[in-house]
Amino acid sequence: MKLKIIKGKSGNKSFTESVNKTIQLIKSTVGLTDNAPFYLLSWYRFRQIYLSHNTIYIASIKFEYTKDNTPILETLRLSELYSIKLLKEYPKSIDDIEFKVINHEDNKYCFTPEQFLNWIDEPSDINTEVDMPYYEAVKFFNKYSNETFRTERYLFYPKPDNDSNFITNIYAYDLKYNAEMKLYITDRWKQLNSKWELIPPETVFDIAVDDLSDKLSTYQKRQCKKAFLKFANEYNPKYKVKNYWLIEFVKLAVQPVEILHEWSIHRIFAGKDDNNKPKKFTNIWVPDFLDKDEEPYFFLTDSPYTWETTKVASINFKSASYHFNSDIYKQNNVKFKNWKLDEKYIKELMAFLKSPADIKDSRRYYDKYVKTNWQQLIFEYNSNTAGWGWGDTGFDIPPEQDKNRTSDIEALPFDLPIPDYTKLLKD
């Protein structure tokens, strides 16, 4: 892709400008210099989490709006600001941090040390490939410099430049010719094991070079591309990813752009009790999408509200086993700590799944197929994830017999037995 076309593919400028202004306000409020390193680590509970010099800043912002409900950037202000100094690399208790409230407009909603301690060991969601917990990310960024990604001849580094372009871009410095370039790296996708995955650049044609020095030849720029390709595709044994994903990780923290953190899921059971609180097990969901040969599963969150979720238990439909056995639940760049259920919770879950379903919506054709909560869960999985019921035959044909489903994902029969999920205690 030509450089002119790439540079014209701007992302959300308002997002990038608002982050830049937020950083400026934080720095001026706490007395940091303009060139102090600053990293956007996360959006968490409707707040932004930044890092600078081993101190975490939690910020919430507010705007005034135009008549058509457009935020006015010039009116951006910090409605909340907290600073958290880490006294240990991996803080596990309030004694391991210094928590200060710098600004707080509304005492009704506040950020707490306990919420911070829940967040600090969550897997980072800055990009998809780098899963290190945030306390490890803090250590990484505290040691980061423009020399971190270097070869004998080149330095590769991001820097804040207020560029909102959604195409990954970093800077390169040619030490031989004292020349700075900006590299734009277009996305590449490859089908791996029946799944399309984003991969690092493979050829020089995946990279466009903007020669900021205006003194490099085409050959010299090509040399830089080849050096970047080699370095980017080298495996980093410490972080267990290719260097490219670490470079992207830093880029998105140093110069953030708006990217989707979209959790594609479907709630199964809803409703509130007499105290207007969510009923038990309204925290059961199914994913919207599975890979072609992926085993069907459902999952539970530790809160019925996605914005309060800190951990996820993913459970297979057909066997008493967890779907994800690593330390994290991951759906692209949406990540949470894995949740291992205790015996009491598992028994309550099984009793709930065996209980009669509360069927009130006959438009969903529940009457024909659903008698228990387990069958309602299967119905919603088949309809939402396996593409059943969307064709001309609707729900007339049982899901496992329907050849006209809109997805080739496995469908589940309604007589599927409930596995003995108490065996999860041994998983």
Coordinates of C-alpha atoms in Angstrom, one line a residue:
M1 CA 0.0 0.0 0.0
K2 CA 1.3 3.4 -0.9
L3 CA 2.5 5.8 1.9
K4 CA 0.1 8.5 0.8
I5 CA -2.9 6.2 1.1
I6 CA -1.7 4.8 4.5
K7 CA -1.2 8.2 6.0
G8 CA -4.7 9.1 4.9
K9 CA -6.3 6.3 6.9
S10 CA -6.8 8.2 10.1
G11 CA -8.5 6.7 13.0
N12 CA -10.6 8.5 15.7
K13 CA -8.8 11.8 16.1
S14 CA -11.1 12.9 19.0
F15 CA -10.1 9.8 21.0
T16 CA -6.4 10.4 20.5
E17 CA -6.7 14.1 21.2
S18 CA -8.7 13.4 24.4
V19 CA -6.1 10.9 25.7
N20 CA -3.3 13.4 24.9
K21 CA -5.2 16.2 26.8
T22 CA -5.9 13.9 29.7
I23 CA -2.2 13.1 30.0
Q24 CA -1.3 16.8 29.9
L25 CA -3.8 17.5 32.6
I26 CA -2.5 14.7 34.8
K27 CA 1.1 15.9 34.4
S28 CA 0.3 19.5 35.2
T29 CA -1.8 18.4 38.2
V30 CA 0.9 16.2 39.8
G31 CA 3.8 18.4 38.7
L32 CA 5.4 16.1 36.1
T33 CA 7.5 17.5 33.2
D34 CA 6.2 17.4 29.7
N35 CA 8.8 14.8 28.7
A36 CA 8.0 12.4 31.5
P37 CA 7.3 8.9 30.2
F38 CA 3.6 8.1 30.2
Y39 CA 1.8 4.9 29.3
L40 CA -1.9 4.2 28.9
L41 CA -2.2 0.7 30.4
S42 CA -6.0 0.1 30.5
W43 CA -9.6 1.3 30.5
Y44 CA -11.1 -0.1 33.7
R45 CA -14.4 0.5 35.3
F46 CA -15.0 3.5 33.0
R47 CA -11.6 5.0 34.0
Q48 CA -8.2 5.3 32.4
I49 CA -5.1 3.8 34.0
Y50 CA -1.7 5.3 33.3
L51 CA 1.8 4.6 34.4
S52 CA 4.7 7.0 35.0
H53 CA 7.8 6.5 37.0
N54 CA 6.4 3.5 39.0
T55 CA 3.3 5.4 39.9
I56 CA -0.1 4.5 38.6
Y57 CA -2.6 7.3 37.9
I58 CA -6.3 6.4 37.7
A59 CA -8.3 9.1 35.9
S60 CA -11.9 9.8 35.0
I61 CA -12.8 12.6 32.6
K62 CA -15.8 14.7 31.8
F63 CA -16.8 17.0 29.0
E64 CA -19.3 19.6 28.2
Y65 CA -21.4 18.8 25.1
T66 CA -22.8 20.6 22.1
K67 CA -26.6 20.6 21.4
D68 CA -26.1 17.5 19.2
N69 CA -24.4 15.7 22.1
T70 CA -20.8 16.0 20.7
P71 CA -18.2 16.3 23.5
I72 CA -16.3 19.6 23.4
L73 CA -12.6 18.7 23.8
E74 CA -11.6 22.1 25.2
T75 CA -13.8 21.5 28.2
L76 CA -12.3 18.2 29.2
R77 CA -11.5 18.0 32.9
L78 CA -10.4 15.4 35.4
S79 CA -13.4 14.5 37.5
E80 CA -11.4 11.9 39.4
L81 CA -7.7 11.4 39.8
Y82 CA -5.9 8.9 42.1
S83 CA -2.2 8.1 42.4
I84 CA -0.9 4.7 43.5
K85 CA 2.7 4.2 44.2
L86 CA 3.8 0.6 44.2
L87 CA 5.9 -0.4 47.2
K88 CA 6.3 -3.9 45.9
E89 CA 6.6 -5.1 42.3
Y90 CA 3.5 -7.4 42.8
P91 CA 1.3 -5.7 45.3
K92 CA -1.2 -8.0 47.0
S93 CA -2.5 -6.0 49.9
I94 CA -3.2 -2.3 50.8
D95 CA 0.2 -2.3 52.7
D96 CA 2.0 -2.8 49.4
I97 CA 0.8 0.5 47.9
E98 CA 0.4 4.2 48.7
F99 CA -3.0 5.2 47.6
K100 CA -3.9 8.9 47.3
V101 CA -7.1 10.7 46.2
I102 CA -6.0 13.8 44.3
N103 CA -9.4 14.9 42.9
H104 CA -12.9 13.5 43.3
E105 CA -16.0 15.4 42.3
D106 CA -18.7 12.8 43.2
N107 CA -18.4 10.8 46.4
K108 CA -21.1 8.4 45.2
Y109 CA -18.8 6.7 42.8
C110 CA -15.1 6.2 43.7
F111 CA -12.2 4.0 42.8
T112 CA -10.9 1.9 45.7
P113 CA -7.6 0.3 46.6
E114 CA -9.4 -3.1 46.5
Q115 CA -10.4 -2.5 42.9
F116 CA -6.8 -1.6 42.1
L117 CA -5.5 -4.8 43.7
N118 CA -8.1 -6.8 41.6
W119 CA -6.8 -5.2 38.5
I120 CA -3.0 -5.3 39.0
D121 CA -2.7 -9.1 38.3
E122 CA -5.3 -9.2 35.4
P123 CA -3.8 -10.1 32.0
S124 CA -3.0 -6.9 30.1
D125 CA -5.4 -6.1 27.2
I126 CA -3.2 -3.5 25.6
N127 CA -3.0 -5.7 22.5
T128 CA -4.0 -9.3 21.7
E129 CA -0.8 -11.2 21.8
V130 CA 0.9 -9.9 25.0
D131 CA -0.8 -11.4 28.0
M132 CA 1.5 -10.5 30.9
P133 CA -0.3 -9.4 34.0
Y134 CA -0.3 -5.7 34.7
Y135 CA 2.3 -5.8 37.5
E136 CA 4.7 -7.4 34.9
A137 CA 3.7 -4.7 32.4
V138 CA 4.6 -2.1 34.9
K139 CA 8.1 -3.7 35.4
F140 CA 8.5 -3.9 31.6
F141 CA 7.6 -0.2 31.0
N142 CA 9.7 1.0 33.9
K143 CA 12.7 -0.6 32.2
Y144 CA 11.7 0.4 28.7
S145 CA 13.8 2.9 26.7
N146 CA 14.4 3.8 23.0
E147 CA 17.2 1.3 23.2
T148 CA 15.0 -1.7 24.1
F149 CA 14.3 -2.7 20.5
R150 CA 17.6 -2.3 18.7
T151 CA 19.9 -4.0 16.3
E152 CA 23.5 -3.2 15.6
R153 CA 22.4 -0.5 13.1
Y154 CA 18.8 0.5 13.9
L155 CA 16.7 1.6 16.8
F156 CA 12.9 0.8 16.6
Y157 CA 10.7 2.7 19.0
P158 CA 7.3 4.4 19.3
K159 CA 6.9 7.9 20.6
P160 CA 3.9 10.2 21.4
D161 CA 3.1 12.2 18.2
N162 CA -0.7 12.5 18.4
D163 CA -1.1 10.3 15.3
S164 CA -4.5 8.6 15.4
N165 CA -3.8 6.3 12.4
F166 CA -5.1 2.8 13.0
I167 CA -2.4 1.2 10.9
T168 CA 0.5 0.2 13.3
N169 CA 3.3 2.7 13.1
I170 CA 6.6 3.2 14.9
Y171 CA 9.8 5.1 14.4
A172 CA 13.2 3.7 13.2
Y173 CA 16.6 5.4 13.6
D174 CA 19.4 4.6 11.3
L175 CA 22.5 4.9 13.5
K176 CA 24.8 4.7 10.5
Y177 CA 23.3 7.7 8.7
N178 CA 21.7 9.5 11.7
A179 CA 18.4 9.4 10.0
E180 CA 14.9 9.0 11.5
M181 CA 12.1 7.2 9.6
K182 CA 8.5 6.4 10.4
L183 CA 7.4 2.9 9.6
Y184 CA 3.8 2.0 8.8
I185 CA 3.1 -1.8 9.0
T186 CA -0.1 -3.0 7.4
D187 CA -2.0 -6.0 8.9
R188 CA -1.5 -9.5 7.6
W189 CA -3.8 -12.4 8.2
K190 CA -3.1 -16.1 7.7
Q191 CA -5.3 -19.1 8.2
L192 CA -3.7 -21.3 10.9
N193 CA -5.4 -24.5 12.1
S194 CA -8.8 -23.5 10.7
K195 CA -8.5 -20.1 12.2
W196 CA -7.7 -16.7 10.7
E197 CA -5.0 -15.1 12.8
L198 CA -3.2 -11.7 12.6
I199 CA 0.5 -12.3 12.0
P200 CA 3.6 -10.1 12.0
P201 CA 4.7 -8.5 8.6
E202 CA 6.4 -11.0 6.3
T203 CA 7.7 -9.1 3.3
V204 CA 9.0 -5.6 2.6
F205 CA 5.8 -4.8 0.9
D206 CA 4.0 -5.0 4.3
I207 CA 6.0 -1.9 5.4
A208 CA 5.9 1.7 4.1
V209 CA 8.6 4.1 5.1
D210 CA 8.3 7.8 5.6
D211 CA 11.9 9.2 5.5
L212 CA 11.7 12.0 8.0
S213 CA 15.4 12.9 7.3
D214 CA 14.7 13.3 3.6
K215 CA 18.2 12.0 2.9
L216 CA 17.9 8.2 2.5
S217 CA 17.9 6.4 -0.8
T218 CA 15.4 3.7 -1.8
Y219 CA 18.0 1.1 -1.1
Q220 CA 18.7 2.4 2.4
K221 CA 15.0 2.4 3.2
R222 CA 14.8 -1.1 2.0
Q223 CA 17.7 -2.1 4.2
C224 CA 15.7 -0.7 7.2
K225 CA 12.6 -2.7 6.2
K226 CA 14.6 -6.0 6.0
A227 CA 16.3 -5.3 9.3
F228 CA 12.9 -4.6 10.9
L229 CA 11.3 -7.8 9.4
K230 CA 14.1 -9.9 10.8
F231 CA 14.0 -8.3 14.3
A232 CA 10.1 -8.3 14.4
N233 CA 9.8 -12.0 13.6
E234 CA 12.4 -13.1 16.2
Y235 CA 10.9 -15.0 19.2
N236 CA 11.4 -13.3 22.5
P237 CA 12.0 -16.2 25.0
K238 CA 11.4 -14.0 28.1
Y239 CA 8.0 -12.8 27.1
K240 CA 7.1 -15.8 24.9
V241 CA 6.0 -13.8 21.8
K242 CA 7.6 -12.4 18.7
N243 CA 9.3 -9.0 19.1
Y244 CA 6.7 -7.5 16.8
W245 CA 3.9 -8.0 19.4
L246 CA 6.1 -6.4 22.1
I247 CA 6.7 -3.4 19.8
E248 CA 3.0 -3.1 19.1
F249 CA 2.4 -3.4 22.9
V250 CA 4.6 -0.4 23.6
K251 CA 3.2 1.6 20.7
L252 CA -0.4 1.3 21.9
A253 CA 0.6 2.4 25.4
V254 CA 2.9 5.3 24.3
Q255 CA 0.7 6.6 21.5
P256 CA -2.8 5.2 22.0
V257 CA -5.4 4.9 19.2
E258 CA -8.9 3.8 19.5
I259 CA -9.2 0.0 19.0
L260 CA -12.1 -2.2 19.8
H261 CA -12.2 -4.3 23.0
E262 CA -15.3 -6.0 21.9
W263 CA -16.5 -9.0 24.0
S264 CA -18.8 -11.0 21.7
I265 CA -21.0 -12.9 24.1
H266 CA -24.7 -13.6 24.8
R267 CA -26.4 -13.8 28.2
I268 CA -28.6 -16.8 28.8
F269 CA -30.6 -16.1 32.0
A270 CA -31.8 -12.6 33.0
G271 CA -34.1 -11.1 35.6
K272 CA -34.1 -9.5 39.0
D273 CA -35.3 -10.6 42.4
D274 CA -37.7 -8.9 44.7
N275 CA -34.9 -6.6 45.9
N276 CA -34.2 -5.5 42.3
K277 CA -30.9 -7.3 42.3
P278 CA -29.8 -9.8 39.5
K279 CA -31.1 -13.3 40.2
K280 CA -28.6 -16.1 40.8
F281 CA -26.8 -17.4 37.6
T282 CA -27.6 -14.4 35.5
N283 CA -23.8 -14.5 35.1
I284 CA -24.0 -17.5 32.6
W285 CA -23.1 -16.7 29.0
V286 CA -22.1 -18.3 25.7
P287 CA -19.6 -16.9 23.1
D288 CA -21.0 -15.5 19.9
F289 CA -18.2 -17.2 17.9
L290 CA -16.2 -20.4 18.1
D291 CA -13.4 -21.7 15.9
K292 CA -14.5 -24.3 13.4
D293 CA -13.4 -27.3 15.4
E294 CA -13.6 -25.8 18.9
E295 CA -15.5 -27.7 21.6
P296 CA -18.7 -26.0 22.6
Y297 CA -18.6 -24.3 26.0
F298 CA -20.4 -21.8 28.2
F299 CA -18.9 -19.6 30.9
L300 CA -19.6 -17.8 34.1
T301 CA -18.4 -14.4 35.2
D302 CA -17.9 -13.4 38.8
S303 CA -20.4 -10.5 38.3
P304 CA -23.6 -10.3 36.3
Y305 CA -22.2 -7.0 35.0
T306 CA -19.4 -7.2 32.4
W307 CA -17.8 -4.0 33.5
E308 CA -17.3 -5.5 37.0
T309 CA -16.0 -8.9 35.9
T310 CA -12.6 -9.8 37.1
K311 CA -12.5 -13.6 36.4
V312 CA -14.2 -16.1 34.2
A313 CA -14.9 -19.9 34.5
S314 CA -15.3 -21.5 31.1
I315 CA -16.9 -24.9 31.1
N316 CA -17.3 -27.5 28.3
F317 CA -20.9 -28.6 27.5
K318 CA -20.0 -32.3 26.7
S319 CA -17.4 -33.0 29.4
A320 CA -16.7 -32.1 33.0
S321 CA -13.7 -30.0 32.1
Y322 CA -12.7 -26.3 31.9
H323 CA -12.4 -25.0 28.3
F324 CA -9.4 -22.8 29.1
N325 CA -6.8 -24.5 31.3
S326 CA -4.3 -21.7 31.2
D327 CA -4.2 -18.9 33.8
I328 CA -6.4 -16.6 31.7
Y329 CA -9.7 -16.6 29.7
K330 CA -9.1 -14.9 26.4
Q331 CA -11.2 -13.7 23.5
N332 CA -8.9 -11.7 21.3
N333 CA -7.9 -8.6 23.4
V334 CA -10.6 -9.2 26.0
K335 CA -8.9 -11.1 28.8
F336 CA -9.6 -12.1 32.4
K337 CA -8.2 -14.3 35.1
N338 CA -9.4 -17.9 35.0
W339 CA -11.9 -18.8 37.7
K340 CA -11.8 -22.2 39.3
L341 CA -15.2 -22.9 41.0
D342 CA -15.4 -24.4 44.5
E343 CA -17.5 -27.4 45.4
K344 CA -20.4 -25.5 46.8
Y345 CA -20.7 -23.3 43.8
I346 CA -20.5 -26.2 41.4
K347 CA -23.3 -28.1 43.2
E348 CA -25.5 -25.0 43.2
L349 CA -24.8 -24.6 39.5
M350 CA -25.8 -28.2 38.7
A351 CA -29.0 -27.9 40.8
F352 CA -29.9 -24.8 38.9
L353 CA -29.3 -26.4 35.5
K354 CA -31.4 -29.3 36.4
S355 CA -34.3 -27.1 37.6
P356 CA -37.4 -26.3 35.5
A357 CA -36.9 -23.4 33.1
D358 CA -38.9 -20.2 33.7
I359 CA -40.4 -20.0 30.3
K360 CA -42.3 -16.8 29.6
D361 CA -41.5 -16.0 26.0
S362 CA -43.2 -18.5 23.6
R363 CA -41.8 -16.6 20.6
R364 CA -38.5 -18.3 21.3
Y365 CA -40.1 -21.7 20.7
Y366 CA -39.0 -22.9 24.1
D367 CA -42.2 -24.9 24.6
K368 CA -41.1 -27.5 22.0
Y369 CA -37.6 -28.1 23.2
V370 CA -37.0 -26.6 26.7
K371 CA -38.0 -28.1 30.0
T372 CA -35.0 -27.3 32.2
N373 CA -32.5 -24.5 32.5
W374 CA -29.9 -26.8 31.0
Q375 CA -32.0 -27.2 27.9
Q376 CA -32.6 -23.4 27.8
L377 CA -28.8 -23.0 27.9
I378 CA -28.5 -25.5 25.0
F379 CA -31.2 -23.7 23.1
E380 CA -29.5 -20.3 23.4
Y381 CA -26.1 -21.8 22.4
N382 CA -27.6 -23.4 19.3
S383 CA -29.4 -20.3 18.3
N384 CA -26.8 -17.7 19.1
T385 CA -23.5 -19.5 18.4
A386 CA -24.3 -22.5 16.2
G387 CA -26.6 -20.6 13.8
W388 CA -29.7 -22.6 14.4
G389 CA -33.2 -21.1 13.7
W390 CA -32.1 -18.4 11.3
G391 CA -32.8 -20.2 8.1
D392 CA -36.1 -20.8 6.3
T393 CA -37.0 -23.8 8.5
G394 CA -36.6 -21.8 11.7
F395 CA -36.8 -23.9 14.8
D396 CA -38.9 -26.7 13.2
I397 CA -35.9 -29.1 12.7
P398 CA -33.9 -30.1 15.8
P399 CA -30.5 -28.3 15.8
E400 CA -28.3 -31.4 15.3
Q401 CA -30.4 -32.5 12.2
D402 CA -30.7 -29.0 10.6
K403 CA -28.5 -28.9 7.5
N404 CA -29.4 -25.3 6.8
R405 CA -27.9 -23.6 9.8
T406 CA -26.1 -20.4 9.1
S407 CA -22.9 -21.7 10.8
D408 CA -20.8 -24.9 10.6
I409 CA -20.2 -24.7 14.3
E410 CA -21.3 -27.9 16.2
A411 CA -24.9 -27.9 17.4
L412 CA -26.0 -29.7 20.5
P413 CA -29.0 -32.0 21.0
F414 CA -31.5 -31.2 23.7
D415 CA -31.1 -34.7 25.3
L416 CA -27.4 -34.0 26.0
P417 CA -26.8 -35.1 29.6
I418 CA -25.4 -32.7 32.1
P419 CA -21.8 -33.8 32.9
D420 CA -20.9 -34.4 36.5
Y421 CA -19.3 -31.0 37.0
T422 CA -18.1 -31.9 40.4
K423 CA -15.2 -33.5 38.5
L424 CA -14.1 -30.0 37.7
L425 CA -12.6 -30.0 41.2
K426 CA -10.0 -32.5 39.8
D427 CA -9.3 -30.5 36.6

